[in-house]
Tab-separated table of C-alpha atoms and ligand atoms in Angstrom:
chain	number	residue	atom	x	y	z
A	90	UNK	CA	-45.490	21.058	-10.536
A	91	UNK	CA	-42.136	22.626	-10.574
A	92	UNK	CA	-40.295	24.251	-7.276
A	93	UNK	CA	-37.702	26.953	-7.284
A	94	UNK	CA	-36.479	29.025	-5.048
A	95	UNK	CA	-33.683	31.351	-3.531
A	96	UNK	CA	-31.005	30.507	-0.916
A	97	UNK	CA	-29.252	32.778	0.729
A	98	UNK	CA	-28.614	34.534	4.666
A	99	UNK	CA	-30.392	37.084	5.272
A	100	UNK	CA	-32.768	36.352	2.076
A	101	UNK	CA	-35.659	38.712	2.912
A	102	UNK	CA	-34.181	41.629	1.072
A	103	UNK	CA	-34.387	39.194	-2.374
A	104	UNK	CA	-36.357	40.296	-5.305
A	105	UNK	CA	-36.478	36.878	-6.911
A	106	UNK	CA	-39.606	35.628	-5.545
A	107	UNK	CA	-41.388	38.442	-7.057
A	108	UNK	CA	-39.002	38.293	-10.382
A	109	UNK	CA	-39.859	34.821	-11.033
A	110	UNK	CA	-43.523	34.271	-9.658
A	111	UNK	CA	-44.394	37.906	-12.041
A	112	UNK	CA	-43.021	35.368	-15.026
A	113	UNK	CA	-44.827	32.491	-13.858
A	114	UNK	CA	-47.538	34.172	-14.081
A	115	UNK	CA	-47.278	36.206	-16.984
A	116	UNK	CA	-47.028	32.900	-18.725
A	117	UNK	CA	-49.694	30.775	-17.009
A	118	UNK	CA	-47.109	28.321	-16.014
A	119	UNK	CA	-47.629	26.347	-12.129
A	120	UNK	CA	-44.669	26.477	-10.489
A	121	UNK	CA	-43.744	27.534	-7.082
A	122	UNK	CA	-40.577	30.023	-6.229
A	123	UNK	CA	-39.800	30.483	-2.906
A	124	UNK	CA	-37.054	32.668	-0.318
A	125	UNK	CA	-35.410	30.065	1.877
A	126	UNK	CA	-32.906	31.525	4.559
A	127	UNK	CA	-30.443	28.773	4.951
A	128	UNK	CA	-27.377	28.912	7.340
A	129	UNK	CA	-23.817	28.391	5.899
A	130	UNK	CA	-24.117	24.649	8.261
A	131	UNK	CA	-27.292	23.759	6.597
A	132	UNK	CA	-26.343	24.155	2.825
A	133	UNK	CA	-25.319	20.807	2.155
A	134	UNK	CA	-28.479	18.581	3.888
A	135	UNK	CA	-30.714	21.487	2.278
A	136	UNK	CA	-29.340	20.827	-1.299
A	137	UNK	CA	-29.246	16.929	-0.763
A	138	UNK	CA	-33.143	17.230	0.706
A	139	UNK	CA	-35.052	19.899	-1.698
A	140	UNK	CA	-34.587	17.248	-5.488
A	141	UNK	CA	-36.311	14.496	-3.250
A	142	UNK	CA	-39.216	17.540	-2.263
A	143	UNK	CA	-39.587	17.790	-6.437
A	144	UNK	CA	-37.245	21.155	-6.112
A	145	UNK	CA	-35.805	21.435	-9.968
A	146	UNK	CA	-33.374	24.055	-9.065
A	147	UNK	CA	-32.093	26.864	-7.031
A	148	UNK	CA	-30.582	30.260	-7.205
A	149	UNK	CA	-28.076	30.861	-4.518
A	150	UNK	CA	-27.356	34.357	-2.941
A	151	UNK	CA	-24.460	35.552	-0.151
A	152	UNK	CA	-22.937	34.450	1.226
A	153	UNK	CA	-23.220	30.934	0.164
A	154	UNK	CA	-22.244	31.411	-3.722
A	155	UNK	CA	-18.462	29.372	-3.657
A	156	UNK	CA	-19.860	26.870	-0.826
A	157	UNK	CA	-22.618	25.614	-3.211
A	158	UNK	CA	-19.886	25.229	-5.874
A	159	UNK	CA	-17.844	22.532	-3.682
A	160	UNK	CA	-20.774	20.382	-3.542
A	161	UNK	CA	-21.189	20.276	-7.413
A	162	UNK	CA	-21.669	17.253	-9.430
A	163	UNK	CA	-20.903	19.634	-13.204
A	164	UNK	CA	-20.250	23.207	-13.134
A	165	UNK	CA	-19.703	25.026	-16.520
A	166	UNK	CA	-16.656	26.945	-17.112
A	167	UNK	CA	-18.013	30.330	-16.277
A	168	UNK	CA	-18.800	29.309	-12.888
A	169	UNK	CA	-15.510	27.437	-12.176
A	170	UNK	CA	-13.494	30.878	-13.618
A	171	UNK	CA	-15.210	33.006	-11.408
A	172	UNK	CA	-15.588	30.867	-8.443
A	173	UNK	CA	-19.141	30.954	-7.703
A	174	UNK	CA	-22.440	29.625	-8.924
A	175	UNK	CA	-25.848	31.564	-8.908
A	176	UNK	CA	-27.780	29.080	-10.546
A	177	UNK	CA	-28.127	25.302	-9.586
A	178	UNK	CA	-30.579	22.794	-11.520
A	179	UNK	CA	-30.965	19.205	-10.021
A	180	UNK	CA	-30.587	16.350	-12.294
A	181	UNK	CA	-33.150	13.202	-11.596
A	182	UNK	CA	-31.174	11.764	-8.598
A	183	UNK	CA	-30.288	14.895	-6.837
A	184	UNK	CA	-27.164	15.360	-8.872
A	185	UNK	CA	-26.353	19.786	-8.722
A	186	UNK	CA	-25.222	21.016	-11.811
A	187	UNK	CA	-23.790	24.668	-10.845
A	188	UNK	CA	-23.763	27.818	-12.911
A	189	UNK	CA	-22.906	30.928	-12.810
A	190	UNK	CA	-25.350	33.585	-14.521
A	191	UNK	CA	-24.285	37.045	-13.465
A	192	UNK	CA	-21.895	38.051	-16.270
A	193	UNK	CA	-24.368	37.614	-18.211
A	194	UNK	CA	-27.226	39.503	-16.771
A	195	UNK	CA	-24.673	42.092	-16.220
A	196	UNK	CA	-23.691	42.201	-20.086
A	197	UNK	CA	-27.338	41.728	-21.271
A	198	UNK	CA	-28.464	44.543	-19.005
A	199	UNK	CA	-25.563	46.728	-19.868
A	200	UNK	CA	-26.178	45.739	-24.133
A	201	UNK	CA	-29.957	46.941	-24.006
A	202	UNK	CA	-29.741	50.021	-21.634
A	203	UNK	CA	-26.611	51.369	-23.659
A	204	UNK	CA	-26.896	50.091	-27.346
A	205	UNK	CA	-24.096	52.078	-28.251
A	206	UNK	CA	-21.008	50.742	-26.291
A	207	UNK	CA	-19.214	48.092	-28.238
A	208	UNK	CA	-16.958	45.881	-25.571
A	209	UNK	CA	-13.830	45.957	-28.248
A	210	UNK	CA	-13.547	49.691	-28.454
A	211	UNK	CA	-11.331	50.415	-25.262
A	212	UNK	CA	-10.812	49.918	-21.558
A	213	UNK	CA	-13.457	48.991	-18.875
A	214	UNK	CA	-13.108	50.409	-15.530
A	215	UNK	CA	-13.904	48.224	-12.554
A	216	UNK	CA	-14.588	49.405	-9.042
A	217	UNK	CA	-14.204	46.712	-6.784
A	218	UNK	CA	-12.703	43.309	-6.676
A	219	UNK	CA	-15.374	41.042	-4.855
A	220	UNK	CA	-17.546	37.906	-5.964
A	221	UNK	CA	-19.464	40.010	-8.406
A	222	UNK	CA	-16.494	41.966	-9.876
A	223	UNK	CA	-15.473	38.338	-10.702
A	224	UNK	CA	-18.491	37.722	-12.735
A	225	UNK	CA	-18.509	41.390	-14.375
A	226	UNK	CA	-14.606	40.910	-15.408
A	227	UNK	CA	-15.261	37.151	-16.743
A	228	UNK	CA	-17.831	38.516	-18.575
A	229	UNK	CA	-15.934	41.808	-19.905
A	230	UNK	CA	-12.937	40.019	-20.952
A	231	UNK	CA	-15.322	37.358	-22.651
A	232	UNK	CA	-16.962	39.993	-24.147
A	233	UNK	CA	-14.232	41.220	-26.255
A	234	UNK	CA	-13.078	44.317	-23.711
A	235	UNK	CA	-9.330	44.442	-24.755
A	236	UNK	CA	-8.177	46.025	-20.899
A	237	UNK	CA	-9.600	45.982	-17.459
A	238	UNK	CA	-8.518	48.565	-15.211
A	239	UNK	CA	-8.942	46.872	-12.256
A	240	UNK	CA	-9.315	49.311	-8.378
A	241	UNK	CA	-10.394	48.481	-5.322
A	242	UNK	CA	-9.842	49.717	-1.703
A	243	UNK	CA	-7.839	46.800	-0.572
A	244	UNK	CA	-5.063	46.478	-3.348
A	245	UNK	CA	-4.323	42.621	-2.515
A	246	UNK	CA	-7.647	41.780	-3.305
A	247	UNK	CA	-7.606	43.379	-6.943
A	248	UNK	CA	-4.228	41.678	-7.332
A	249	UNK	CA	-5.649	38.974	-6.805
A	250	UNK	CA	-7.916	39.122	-9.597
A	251	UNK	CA	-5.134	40.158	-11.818
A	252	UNK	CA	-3.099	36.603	-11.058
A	253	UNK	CA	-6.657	34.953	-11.981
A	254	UNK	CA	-7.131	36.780	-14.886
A	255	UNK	CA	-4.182	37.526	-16.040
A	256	UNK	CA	-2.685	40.438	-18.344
A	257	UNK	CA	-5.623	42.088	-19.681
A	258	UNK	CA	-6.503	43.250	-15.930
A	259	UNK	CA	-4.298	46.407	-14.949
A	260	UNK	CA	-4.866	47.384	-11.159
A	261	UNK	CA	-4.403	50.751	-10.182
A	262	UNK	CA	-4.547	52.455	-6.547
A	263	UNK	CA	-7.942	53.728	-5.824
A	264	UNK	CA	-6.776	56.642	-4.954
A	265	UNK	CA	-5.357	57.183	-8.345
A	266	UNK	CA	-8.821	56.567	-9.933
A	267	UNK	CA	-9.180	59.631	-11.633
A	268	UNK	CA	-6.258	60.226	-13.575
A	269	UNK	CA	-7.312	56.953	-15.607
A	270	UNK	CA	-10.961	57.863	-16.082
A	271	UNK	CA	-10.715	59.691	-19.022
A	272	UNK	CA	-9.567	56.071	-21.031
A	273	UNK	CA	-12.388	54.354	-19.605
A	274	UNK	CA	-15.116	52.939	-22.269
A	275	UNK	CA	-16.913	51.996	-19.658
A	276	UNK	CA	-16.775	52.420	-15.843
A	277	UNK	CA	-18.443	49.524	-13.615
A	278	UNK	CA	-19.187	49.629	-9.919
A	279	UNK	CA	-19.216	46.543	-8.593
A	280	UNK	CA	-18.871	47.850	-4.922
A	281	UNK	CA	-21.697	48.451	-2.303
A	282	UNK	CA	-20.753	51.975	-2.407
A	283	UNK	CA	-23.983	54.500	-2.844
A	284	UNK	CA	-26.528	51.981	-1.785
A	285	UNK	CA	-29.334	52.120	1.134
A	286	UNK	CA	-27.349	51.616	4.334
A	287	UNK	CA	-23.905	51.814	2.906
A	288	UNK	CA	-21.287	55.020	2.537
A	289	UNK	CA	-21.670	56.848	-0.788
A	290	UNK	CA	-18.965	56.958	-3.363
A	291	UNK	CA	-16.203	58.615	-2.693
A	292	UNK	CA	-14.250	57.827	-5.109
A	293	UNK	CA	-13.401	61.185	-7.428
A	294	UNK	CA	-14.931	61.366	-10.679
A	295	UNK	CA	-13.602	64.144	-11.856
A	296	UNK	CA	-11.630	62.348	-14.512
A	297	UNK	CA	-15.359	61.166	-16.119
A	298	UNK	CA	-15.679	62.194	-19.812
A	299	UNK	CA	-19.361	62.221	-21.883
A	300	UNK	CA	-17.888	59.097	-23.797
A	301	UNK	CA	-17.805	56.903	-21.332
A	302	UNK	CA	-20.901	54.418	-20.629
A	303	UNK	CA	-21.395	54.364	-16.766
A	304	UNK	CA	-23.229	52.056	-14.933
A	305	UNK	CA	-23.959	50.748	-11.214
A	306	UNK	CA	-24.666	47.338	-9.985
A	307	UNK	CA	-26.211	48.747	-7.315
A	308	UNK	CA	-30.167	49.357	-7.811
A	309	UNK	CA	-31.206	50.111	-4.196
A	310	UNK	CA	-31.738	53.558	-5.226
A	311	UNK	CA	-32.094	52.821	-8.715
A	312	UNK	CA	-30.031	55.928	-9.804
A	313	UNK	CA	-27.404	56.108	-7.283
A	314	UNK	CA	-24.648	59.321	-6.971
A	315	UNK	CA	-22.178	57.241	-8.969
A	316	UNK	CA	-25.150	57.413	-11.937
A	317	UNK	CA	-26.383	61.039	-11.293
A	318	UNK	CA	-22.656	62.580	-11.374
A	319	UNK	CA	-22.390	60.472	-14.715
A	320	UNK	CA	-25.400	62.074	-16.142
A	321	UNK	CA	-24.379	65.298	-15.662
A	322	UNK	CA	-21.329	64.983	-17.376
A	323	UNK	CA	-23.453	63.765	-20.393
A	324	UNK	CA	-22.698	60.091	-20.290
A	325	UNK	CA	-25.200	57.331	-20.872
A	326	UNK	CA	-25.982	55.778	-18.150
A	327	UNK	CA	-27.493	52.028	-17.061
A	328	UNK	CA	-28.553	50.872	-13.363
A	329	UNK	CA	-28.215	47.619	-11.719
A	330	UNK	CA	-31.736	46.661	-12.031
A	331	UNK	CA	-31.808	44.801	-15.265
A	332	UNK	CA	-28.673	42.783	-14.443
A	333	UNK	CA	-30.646	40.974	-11.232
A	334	UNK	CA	-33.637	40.663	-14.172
A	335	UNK	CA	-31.311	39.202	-16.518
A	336	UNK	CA	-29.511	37.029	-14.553
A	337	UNK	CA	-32.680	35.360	-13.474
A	338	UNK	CA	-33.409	34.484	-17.103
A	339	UNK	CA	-31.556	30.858	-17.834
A	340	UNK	CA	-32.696	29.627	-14.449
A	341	UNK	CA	-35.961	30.505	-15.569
A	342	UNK	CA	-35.914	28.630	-18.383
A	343	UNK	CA	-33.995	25.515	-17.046
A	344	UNK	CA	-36.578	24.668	-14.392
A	345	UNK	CA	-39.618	26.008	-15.671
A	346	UNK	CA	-39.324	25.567	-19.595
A	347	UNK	CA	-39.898	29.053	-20.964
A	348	UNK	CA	-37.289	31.309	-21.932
A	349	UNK	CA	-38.983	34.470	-20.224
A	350	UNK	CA	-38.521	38.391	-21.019
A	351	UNK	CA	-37.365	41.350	-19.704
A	352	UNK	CA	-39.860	43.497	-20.042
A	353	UNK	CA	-41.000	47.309	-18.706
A	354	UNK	CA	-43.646	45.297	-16.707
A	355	UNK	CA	-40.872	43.032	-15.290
A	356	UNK	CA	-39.187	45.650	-13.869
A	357	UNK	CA	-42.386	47.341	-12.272
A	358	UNK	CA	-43.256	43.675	-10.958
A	359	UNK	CA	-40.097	44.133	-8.963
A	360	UNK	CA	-40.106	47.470	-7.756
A	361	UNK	CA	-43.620	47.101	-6.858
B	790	SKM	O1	-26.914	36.074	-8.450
B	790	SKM	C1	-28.100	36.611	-7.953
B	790	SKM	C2	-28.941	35.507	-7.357
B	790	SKM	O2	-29.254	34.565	-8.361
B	790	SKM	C3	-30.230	36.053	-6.779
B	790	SKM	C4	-30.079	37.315	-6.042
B	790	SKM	C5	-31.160	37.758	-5.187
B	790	SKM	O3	-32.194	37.095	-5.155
B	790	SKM	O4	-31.023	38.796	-4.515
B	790	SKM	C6	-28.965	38.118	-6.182
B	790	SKM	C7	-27.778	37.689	-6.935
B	790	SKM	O5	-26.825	37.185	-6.028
């Protein structure tokens, strides 16, 4: 029987275990997922210990996502461009292989709640320059997106980014935000800005044009102020659920053999 699970610190906020033991289910497959709260000391013994429990893989969750990636056997290039792996499958001696699957449950989330937004048409804006900006921009620029406008509110770390990157990411002062809106295909937080516990945006949006596709990667609430202001303004709009659903998909089907879907009753399995 196959075992899973998530690694992270804290880890009891996670909605993996109920993600992947709704698909395990759904599909009648045994398997076991399960929330392990690991300290940043304890990575390495636990990933050296859980292949010889019969573990067949891992995702990994902050703050332990570039740790896990030093301790690699393979990691694919997505993971090594943006720095961080997500998704970890153990090869019959323990060997990790590391990978990185957030850009793409961010762009497969983003493709099915807004069918309309093609990536080559114009300019994505990006709030935020952390770990999952990273993945969003890897996956933008990958994508097709010909320009990344690139803000955060600590300019180093955005120029950062743009040295990694290169010249398709343009950073601009936060504070100057809005007078670039109106170019914006799409607009991106990647920020903890407007969720449970954290300030609200305050970024201004009153740049924001009906063309532009919005969406949050927050989805703790699912349609945070950054969403609602959108909607008003007539844009279409996509939360951050589906990205966490999507980016739970190749894992899936590495350890546990069945390429599972993202489905209405997936999302109500989590949010239940
Ligand atoms: O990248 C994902 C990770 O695979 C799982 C996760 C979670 O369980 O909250 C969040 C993201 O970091």
């Amino acid at each position: 029987i196959p075992l899973a699970g998530v690694m992270g610190a804290p880890i009891a906020h996670s909605k993996s275990p109920q993600l992947h033991r709704h698909w395990l289910e759904t599909y009648g497959i045994s398997g076991f997922y399960v929330p392990m709260e690991v300290k940043a000391a304890d990575v390495e013994h636990v990933l050296r210990t859980l292949p010889k429990m019969g573990f067949v893989g891992l995702n990994v969750t902050l703050p332990h996502k570039e740790a896990v990636l030093k301790l690699a056997d393979q990691i694919t290039d997505r993971a090594r461009l943006i720095g961080a792996a997500n998704t970890l499958t153990f090869g019959k001696d323990g060997e990790i292989h590391a990978d990185n699957t957030d850009g793409y449950g961010f762009l497969e989330n983003l493709r099915s709640g807004a069918t309309d937004w093609t990536p080559s048409q114009g300019p994505a804006v990006v709030l935020g320059a952390g770990g999952a900006a990273r993945a969003v921009i890897v996956a933008l620029l990958d994508a097709g997106v010909p320009e990344i406008i690139l803000t955060n509110r600590t300019r180093a770390r955005s120029d950062q980014l743009q040295s990694d990157f290169g010249n398709r990411v343009r950073v601009m002062d936060w504070t100057q935000i809005s007078g670039v809106l109106h170019e914006a295909q799409l607009l991106v937080n990647t920020t903890s800005l407007g969720m449970v516990g954290k300030p609200e945006m305050e970024a201004s949006l009153d740049g924001l044009q009906a063309h532009t596709t919005v969406t949050d990667l927050v989805y703790n609430p699912l349609k945070t102020r950054l969403l609602e202001v959108a909607e008003e303004k007539g844009c279409v709009t996509v939360d951050g659920l589906g990205m966490l659903l999507h980016q739970g998909v190749p894992g899936f089907e590495r350890w546990f053999g069945r390429r599972p879907d993202v489905t209405d009753a997936t999302r109500a399995a989590v949010l239940g």
